[in-house]
């Protein structure tokens, strides 16, 4: 099985990728709208088909990537029916099983942070994805979206603390950089409801959190009630539609040699190797302009901002960094030639100069 814990630094949100390796089927728990490209890239690099995006609840602090991922991958959106959201493919109830390959997650209703919160428990009961119900040495707030501290105490004690002691807890957020915990640890050390703390101790604690509302709440809640459907859900023209681009998990836009060979005049071809490599044995692509990576920042003005740019080097590494430098310099339509001159030559596309 594959488990990846992905982080959105702007909102402190964890997204989890779970997959059955054998069947190559995956689910994403709590994807974030701004991270959809990242998540899509990871799925395709790992060769996984996304079956479901799952929401632990209607989030108040970030917009879900569920809608956008469904559009890209054909995945199904699933969340608790208690959330009252529209546009989902499957509404979940306590006890339901969400299957991916030969594995499944079971749904436990854990209201308290919101009335529609669910915890997803892996078939072996070795992992639980608690959303904003139980956090690491903390828990989600209970002061809006039907939140209720008494209910949260009950949810945690009856649905999470009853899991095996060594069951790992993967929360929906952490604001200090902590990543995971266990049932035993939280039962013993959670300062709000662990040890001897009673339900009324907990309620007293929660009534006095004094937190500001999440910064994005007014955008996030209305959008998440529609499963993350944006008002304008077209992909940005600048970023993606000028070539057959793929986005890598490492964070770069890439184009394959075949596309470039068929569209040589569609972009400025920028070779960022050193002078001796440009005239060396690998040769160069016809009409390529040479600006070595080390001087690219200084010489970026020599490039035309209005035309797309494809960056090239020997194996595709330095040219990936060139896209970062160009982006910083204000260029937008930039992509790296995947695999560089080595892949270009291995696929027998024409070169100028060089040796066979
Ligand atoms: N400063 C954050 C606050 C986020 C927030 O309130 N998060 C909720 C989860 S949606 C929570 O329960 N936080 C618990 C806490 O901050 O202790 C923001 O503006 O997004
Ligand atoms: Fe939340």
PDB file of C-alpha atoms in Angstrom, residues 9 18 33 46 56 58-60 69 81-82 87 89 94 99 110 140 145 173 178 180 189 206 263 286 318 338:
ATOM      1  CA  UNK A   9       1.844  25.427   3.689  1.00  0.00           C
ATOM      2  CA  UNK A  18      -3.693   6.253  -0.194  1.00  0.00           C
ATOM      3  CA  UNK A  33      -7.659  23.447  -4.635  1.00  0.00           C
ATOM      4  CA  UNK A  46       3.219   6.861  -9.415  1.00  0.00           C
ATOM      5  CA  UNK A  56     -13.538  14.717   6.100  1.00  0.00           C
ATOM      6  CA  UNK A  58     -16.870  21.072   4.699  1.00  0.00           C
ATOM      7  CA  UNK A  59     -13.678  23.020   5.311  1.00  0.00           C
ATOM      8  CA  UNK A  60     -13.731  26.614   6.521  1.00  0.00           C
ATOM      9  CA  UNK A  69      -9.633  16.656  -9.637  1.00  0.00           C
ATOM     10  CA  UNK A  81     -24.462  13.253   3.738  1.00  0.00           C
ATOM     11  CA  UNK A  82     -24.605  15.295   6.961  1.00  0.00           C
ATOM     12  CA  UNK A  87     -22.488  18.114  -6.443  1.00  0.00           C
ATOM     13  CA  UNK A  89     -21.102  11.581  -6.479  1.00  0.00           C
ATOM     14  CA  UNK A  94     -21.575   5.917   9.274  1.00  0.00           C
ATOM     15  CA  UNK A  99     -13.095   0.672  -1.677  1.00  0.00           C
ATOM     16  CA  UNK A 110     -17.344  12.059  14.239  1.00  0.00           C
ATOM     17  CA  UNK A 140     -10.621  21.176  15.791  1.00  0.00           C
ATOM     18  CA  UNK A 145     -20.540  25.283  11.227  1.00  0.00           C
ATOM     19  CA  UNK A 173      -4.138  20.034  10.016  1.00  0.00           C
ATOM     20  CA  UNK A 178       3.810  17.783  13.736  1.00  0.00           C
ATOM     21  CA  UNK A 180       1.262  12.002  13.127  1.00  0.00           C
ATOM     22  CA  UNK A 189      -1.316  13.260  26.522  1.00  0.00           C
ATOM     23  CA  UNK A 206     -13.169  24.785  24.077  1.00  0.00           C
ATOM     24  CA  UNK A 263       5.894  22.464 -33.063  1.00  0.00           C
ATOM     25  CA  UNK A 286      17.966  24.123 -34.875  1.00  0.00           C
ATOM     26  CA  UNK A 318      19.562  22.693 -15.453  1.00  0.00           C
ATOM     27  CA  UNK A 338      11.826  16.617 -20.566  1.00  0.00           C
TER      28      UNK A 338
END
